[in-house]
Amino acid sequence: MEYGSIERDIHVDASPETVFEVISRPEHMREWWPDDARFKPVEGAPGELFWRDEATGETMTVALTVVEVDPPSRFSFRWCYSEADRGGDSLLVTFDLEPTERGTRVRMTETGFREMGWEIAVLEEQYREHASAWDHYIPRLGTYIARLVSTP
């Protein structure tokens, strides 16, 4: 396996403008991905994502930096930095939105795994964990958007 990038596609019955809001705004993002999100959707803005472990009550905080904000077609950010101060290597997550006849095609791409400098066992584990997580969260994105657009 290459471990270079993860790609997930989903089609949603909503406009690119609506989808862009859902993937780029913390108040929407926390409805389908992290337990909480704090950032401004502005290029270069720092932020954080939070996940709570229900069993232990512990919270994991992951730093991010917004990279590109191009409504309504692209939103990207860097996260999983190799250094605590948002320095060093990191992973890049990009959401590309393409209008279709019935809504929007969303393509999520996460890259940078090989560049992290991890030993092969760590690389394989991180790649598997991220791929599995996106398999869980991308359908939740679709479900949240469907619920959002069906609410009057």
PDB file of C-alpha atoms in Angstrom:
ATOM      1  CA  MET A   1       0.000   0.000   0.000  1.00  0.00           C
ATOM      2  CA  GLU A   2       1.194   3.497  -0.808  1.00  0.00           C
ATOM      3  CA  TYR A   3       0.014   5.403   2.333  1.00  0.00           C
ATOM      4  CA  GLY A   4       0.230   8.650   0.390  1.00  0.00           C
ATOM      5  CA  SER A   5      -3.293  10.014   0.567  1.00  0.00           C
ATOM      6  CA  ILE A   6      -6.826   9.189   1.609  1.00  0.00           C
ATOM      7  CA  GLU A   7      -9.724  10.203  -0.637  1.00  0.00           C
ATOM      8  CA  ARG A   8     -13.416   9.957   0.127  1.00  0.00           C
ATOM      9  CA  ASP A   9     -16.264  11.111  -2.125  1.00  0.00           C
ATOM     10  CA  ILE A  10     -19.876  11.704  -1.239  1.00  0.00           C
ATOM     11  CA  HIS A  11     -22.781  13.253  -3.112  1.00  0.00           C
ATOM     12  CA  VAL A  12     -25.201  15.439  -1.185  1.00  0.00           C
ATOM     13  CA  ASP A  13     -28.483  16.996  -2.257  1.00  0.00           C
ATOM     14  CA  ALA A  14     -27.495  20.536  -1.298  1.00  0.00           C
ATOM     15  CA  SER A  15     -25.893  23.485  -3.020  1.00  0.00           C
ATOM     16  CA  PRO A  16     -22.116  23.999  -2.897  1.00  0.00           C
ATOM     17  CA  GLU A  17     -22.781  27.164  -0.873  1.00  0.00           C
ATOM     18  CA  THR A  18     -24.607  25.173   1.827  1.00  0.00           C
ATOM     19  CA  VAL A  19     -21.977  22.426   1.847  1.00  0.00           C
ATOM     20  CA  PHE A  20     -19.184  24.987   2.076  1.00  0.00           C
ATOM     21  CA  GLU A  21     -20.767  26.463   5.220  1.00  0.00           C
ATOM     22  CA  VAL A  22     -21.036  22.988   6.771  1.00  0.00           C
ATOM     23  CA  ILE A  23     -17.384  22.066   6.166  1.00  0.00           C
ATOM     24  CA  SER A  24     -15.873  25.467   6.992  1.00  0.00           C
ATOM     25  CA  ARG A  25     -17.800  26.707  10.034  1.00  0.00           C
ATOM     26  CA  PRO A  26     -17.117  25.375  13.545  1.00  0.00           C
ATOM     27  CA  GLU A  27     -20.787  25.501  14.537  1.00  0.00           C
ATOM     28  CA  HIS A  28     -21.597  23.094  11.693  1.00  0.00           C
ATOM     29  CA  MET A  29     -18.390  21.034  11.795  1.00  0.00           C
ATOM     30  CA  ARG A  30     -19.013  19.976  15.405  1.00  0.00           C
ATOM     31  CA  GLU A  31     -22.322  18.446  14.301  1.00  0.00           C
ATOM     32  CA  TRP A  32     -20.662  15.813  12.117  1.00  0.00           C
ATOM     33  CA  TRP A  33     -16.970  15.547  13.035  1.00  0.00           C
ATOM     34  CA  PRO A  34     -15.284  16.705  16.280  1.00  0.00           C
ATOM     35  CA  ASP A  35     -17.093  17.203  19.572  1.00  0.00           C
ATOM     36  CA  ASP A  36     -16.065  20.841  19.375  1.00  0.00           C
ATOM     37  CA  ALA A  37     -14.204  23.087  16.927  1.00  0.00           C
ATOM     38  CA  ARG A  38     -12.768  26.552  17.393  1.00  0.00           C
ATOM     39  CA  PHE A  39     -11.360  28.467  14.447  1.00  0.00           C
ATOM     40  CA  LYS A  40     -12.206  31.282  12.051  1.00  0.00           C
ATOM     41  CA  PRO A  41     -12.652  30.233   8.418  1.00  0.00           C
ATOM     42  CA  VAL A  42      -9.932  32.643   7.287  1.00  0.00           C
ATOM     43  CA  GLU A  43      -6.707  31.683   5.522  1.00  0.00           C
ATOM     44  CA  GLY A  44      -3.874  31.418   8.042  1.00  0.00           C
ATOM     45  CA  ALA A  45      -6.156  31.318  11.077  1.00  0.00           C
ATOM     46  CA  PRO A  46      -5.128  28.944  13.874  1.00  0.00           C
ATOM     47  CA  GLY A  47      -7.687  26.740  15.558  1.00  0.00           C
ATOM     48  CA  GLU A  48      -8.371  23.588  17.492  1.00  0.00           C
ATOM     49  CA  LEU A  49     -10.522  20.484  17.225  1.00  0.00           C
ATOM     50  CA  PHE A  50     -11.638  18.582  20.326  1.00  0.00           C
ATOM     51  CA  TRP A  51     -12.740  14.984  20.834  1.00  0.00           C
ATOM     52  CA  ARG A  52     -14.022  13.703  24.201  1.00  0.00           C
ATOM     53  CA  ASP A  53     -13.551  10.104  25.243  1.00  0.00           C
ATOM     54  CA  GLU A  54     -16.920   9.099  26.725  1.00  0.00           C
ATOM     55  CA  ALA A  55     -15.372   6.293  28.779  1.00  0.00           C
ATOM     56  CA  THR A  56     -12.575   8.289  30.427  1.00  0.00           C
ATOM     57  CA  GLY A  57     -13.907  11.836  30.167  1.00  0.00           C
ATOM     58  CA  GLU A  58     -10.564  12.932  28.720  1.00  0.00           C
ATOM     59  CA  THR A  59     -10.435  15.431  25.875  1.00  0.00           C
ATOM     60  CA  MET A  60      -7.992  15.202  22.974  1.00  0.00           C
ATOM     61  CA  THR A  61      -7.124  18.560  21.411  1.00  0.00           C
ATOM     62  CA  VAL A  62      -5.670  18.765  17.901  1.00  0.00           C
ATOM     63  CA  ALA A  63      -4.261  22.033  16.530  1.00  0.00           C
ATOM     64  CA  LEU A  64      -5.130  23.121  13.013  1.00  0.00           C
ATOM     65  CA  THR A  65      -4.337  26.000  10.695  1.00  0.00           C
ATOM     66  CA  VAL A  66      -6.723  27.068   7.942  1.00  0.00           C
ATOM     67  CA  VAL A  67      -4.877  26.944   4.603  1.00  0.00           C
ATOM     68  CA  GLU A  68      -7.381  27.820   1.875  1.00  0.00           C
ATOM     69  CA  VAL A  69     -10.854  29.345   1.915  1.00  0.00           C
ATOM     70  CA  ASP A  70     -12.344  29.548  -1.580  1.00  0.00           C
ATOM     71  CA  PRO A  71     -16.152  29.598  -1.298  1.00  0.00           C
ATOM     72  CA  PRO A  72     -18.010  27.663  -2.479  1.00  0.00           C
ATOM     73  CA  SER A  73     -15.473  25.301  -4.021  1.00  0.00           C
ATOM     74  CA  ARG A  74     -12.599  24.549  -1.597  1.00  0.00           C
ATOM     75  CA  PHE A  75     -11.722  24.540   2.082  1.00  0.00           C
ATOM     76  CA  SER A  76      -8.463  23.131   3.439  1.00  0.00           C
ATOM     77  CA  PHE A  77      -6.499  23.016   6.660  1.00  0.00           C
ATOM     78  CA  ARG A  78      -3.350  21.500   8.138  1.00  0.00           C
ATOM     79  CA  TRP A  79      -3.438  19.421  11.317  1.00  0.00           C
ATOM     80  CA  CYS A  80      -1.600  16.663  13.208  1.00  0.00           C
ATOM     81  CA  TYR A  81       1.574  18.731  13.444  1.00  0.00           C
ATOM     82  CA  SER A  82       4.793  16.937  14.356  1.00  0.00           C
ATOM     83  CA  GLU A  83       5.635  19.773  16.771  1.00  0.00           C
ATOM     84  CA  ALA A  84       3.330  21.225  19.439  1.00  0.00           C
ATOM     85  CA  ASP A  85       3.714  24.834  18.231  1.00  0.00           C
ATOM     86  CA  ARG A  86       2.126  24.079  14.821  1.00  0.00           C
ATOM     87  CA  GLY A  87       5.603  23.571  13.445  1.00  0.00           C
ATOM     88  CA  GLY A  88       7.202  20.755  11.544  1.00  0.00           C
ATOM     89  CA  ASP A  89       5.381  18.383   9.255  1.00  0.00           C
ATOM     90  CA  SER A  90       1.600  18.103   9.185  1.00  0.00           C
ATOM     91  CA  LEU A  91      -1.262  16.518   7.300  1.00  0.00           C
ATOM     92  CA  LEU A  92      -3.326  18.516   4.796  1.00  0.00           C
ATOM     93  CA  VAL A  93      -7.096  18.000   4.569  1.00  0.00           C
ATOM     94  CA  THR A  94      -8.842  19.464   1.523  1.00  0.00           C
ATOM     95  CA  PHE A  95     -12.545  19.509   0.745  1.00  0.00           C
ATOM     96  CA  ASP A  96     -13.278  20.129  -2.940  1.00  0.00           C
ATOM     97  CA  LEU A  97     -16.901  20.863  -3.866  1.00  0.00           C
ATOM     98  CA  GLU A  98     -18.243  20.365  -7.368  1.00  0.00           C
ATOM     99  CA  PRO A  99     -21.808  21.295  -8.339  1.00  0.00           C
ATOM    100  CA  THR A 100     -23.888  18.552  -9.928  1.00  0.00           C
ATOM    101  CA  GLU A 101     -27.384  18.512 -11.423  1.00  0.00           C
ATOM    102  CA  ARG A 102     -28.850  17.428  -8.089  1.00  0.00           C
ATOM    103  CA  GLY A 103     -26.490  18.914  -5.525  1.00  0.00           C
ATOM    104  CA  THR A 104     -22.797  18.746  -4.765  1.00  0.00           C
ATOM    105  CA  ARG A 105     -20.029  16.192  -5.070  1.00  0.00           C
ATOM    106  CA  VAL A 106     -17.739  16.468  -2.051  1.00  0.00           C
ATOM    107  CA  ARG A 107     -14.222  15.065  -2.290  1.00  0.00           C
ATOM    108  CA  MET A 108     -12.176  14.965   0.898  1.00  0.00           C
ATOM    109  CA  THR A 109      -8.463  14.362   0.433  1.00  0.00           C
ATOM    110  CA  GLU A 110      -5.955  13.967   3.257  1.00  0.00           C
ATOM    111  CA  THR A 111      -2.281  13.998   2.275  1.00  0.00           C
ATOM    112  CA  GLY A 112       1.155  14.194   3.868  1.00  0.00           C
ATOM    113  CA  PHE A 113       1.404  10.821   5.609  1.00  0.00           C
ATOM    114  CA  ARG A 114       4.734   9.821   4.056  1.00  0.00           C
ATOM    115  CA  GLU A 115       6.193  13.281   4.744  1.00  0.00           C
ATOM    116  CA  MET A 116       5.584  12.978   8.509  1.00  0.00           C
ATOM    117  CA  GLY A 117       8.824  11.024   8.982  1.00  0.00           C
ATOM    118  CA  TRP A 118       7.136   8.230  10.936  1.00  0.00           C
ATOM    119  CA  GLU A 119       8.602   4.746  11.141  1.00  0.00           C
ATOM    120  CA  ILE A 120       6.729   2.382   8.811  1.00  0.00           C
ATOM    121  CA  ALA A 121       4.687   0.771  11.619  1.00  0.00           C
ATOM    122  CA  VAL A 122       3.530   4.189  12.865  1.00  0.00           C
ATOM    123  CA  LEU A 123       2.809   5.345   9.312  1.00  0.00           C
ATOM    124  CA  GLU A 124       0.675   2.261   8.647  1.00  0.00           C
ATOM    125  CA  GLU A 125      -1.208   2.652  11.948  1.00  0.00           C
ATOM    126  CA  GLN A 126      -1.861   6.390  11.477  1.00  0.00           C
ATOM    127  CA  TYR A 127      -2.984   5.859   7.894  1.00  0.00           C
ATOM    128  CA  ARG A 128      -5.386   3.062   8.926  1.00  0.00           C
ATOM    129  CA  GLU A 129      -6.761   5.117  11.814  1.00  0.00           C
ATOM    130  CA  HIS A 130      -7.395   8.161   9.616  1.00  0.00           C
ATOM    131  CA  ALA A 131      -8.921   6.073   6.790  1.00  0.00           C
ATOM    132  CA  SER A 132     -11.243   4.356   9.255  1.00  0.00           C
ATOM    133  CA  ALA A 133     -12.202   7.679  10.855  1.00  0.00           C
ATOM    134  CA  TRP A 134     -13.039   9.263   7.499  1.00  0.00           C
ATOM    135  CA  ASP A 135     -15.136   6.166   6.662  1.00  0.00           C
ATOM    136  CA  HIS A 136     -17.137   7.032   9.773  1.00  0.00           C
ATOM    137  CA  TYR A 137     -17.282  10.839   9.500  1.00  0.00           C
ATOM    138  CA  ILE A 138     -17.891  11.414   5.778  1.00  0.00           C
ATOM    139  CA  PRO A 139     -21.269   9.592   5.899  1.00  0.00           C
ATOM    140  CA  ARG A 140     -22.102  11.659   9.012  1.00  0.00           C
ATOM    141  CA  LEU A 141     -21.374  14.774   6.936  1.00  0.00           C
ATOM    142  CA  GLY A 142     -23.948  13.600   4.375  1.00  0.00           C
ATOM    143  CA  THR A 143     -26.503  12.804   7.079  1.00  0.00           C
ATOM    144  CA  TYR A 144     -26.043  16.187   8.744  1.00  0.00           C
ATOM    145  CA  ILE A 145     -26.408  18.070   5.456  1.00  0.00           C
ATOM    146  CA  ALA A 146     -29.564  16.087   4.589  1.00  0.00           C
ATOM    147  CA  ARG A 147     -31.039  16.958   8.001  1.00  0.00           C
ATOM    148  CA  LEU A 148     -30.005  20.598   7.650  1.00  0.00           C
ATOM    149  CA  VAL A 149     -31.563  21.136   4.222  1.00  0.00           C
ATOM    150  CA  SER A 150     -34.773  19.289   5.144  1.00  0.00           C
ATOM    151  CA  THR A 151     -35.365  21.585   8.147  1.00  0.00           C
ATOM    152  CA  PRO A 152     -37.610  24.512   7.185  1.00  0.00           C
TER     153      PRO A 152
END
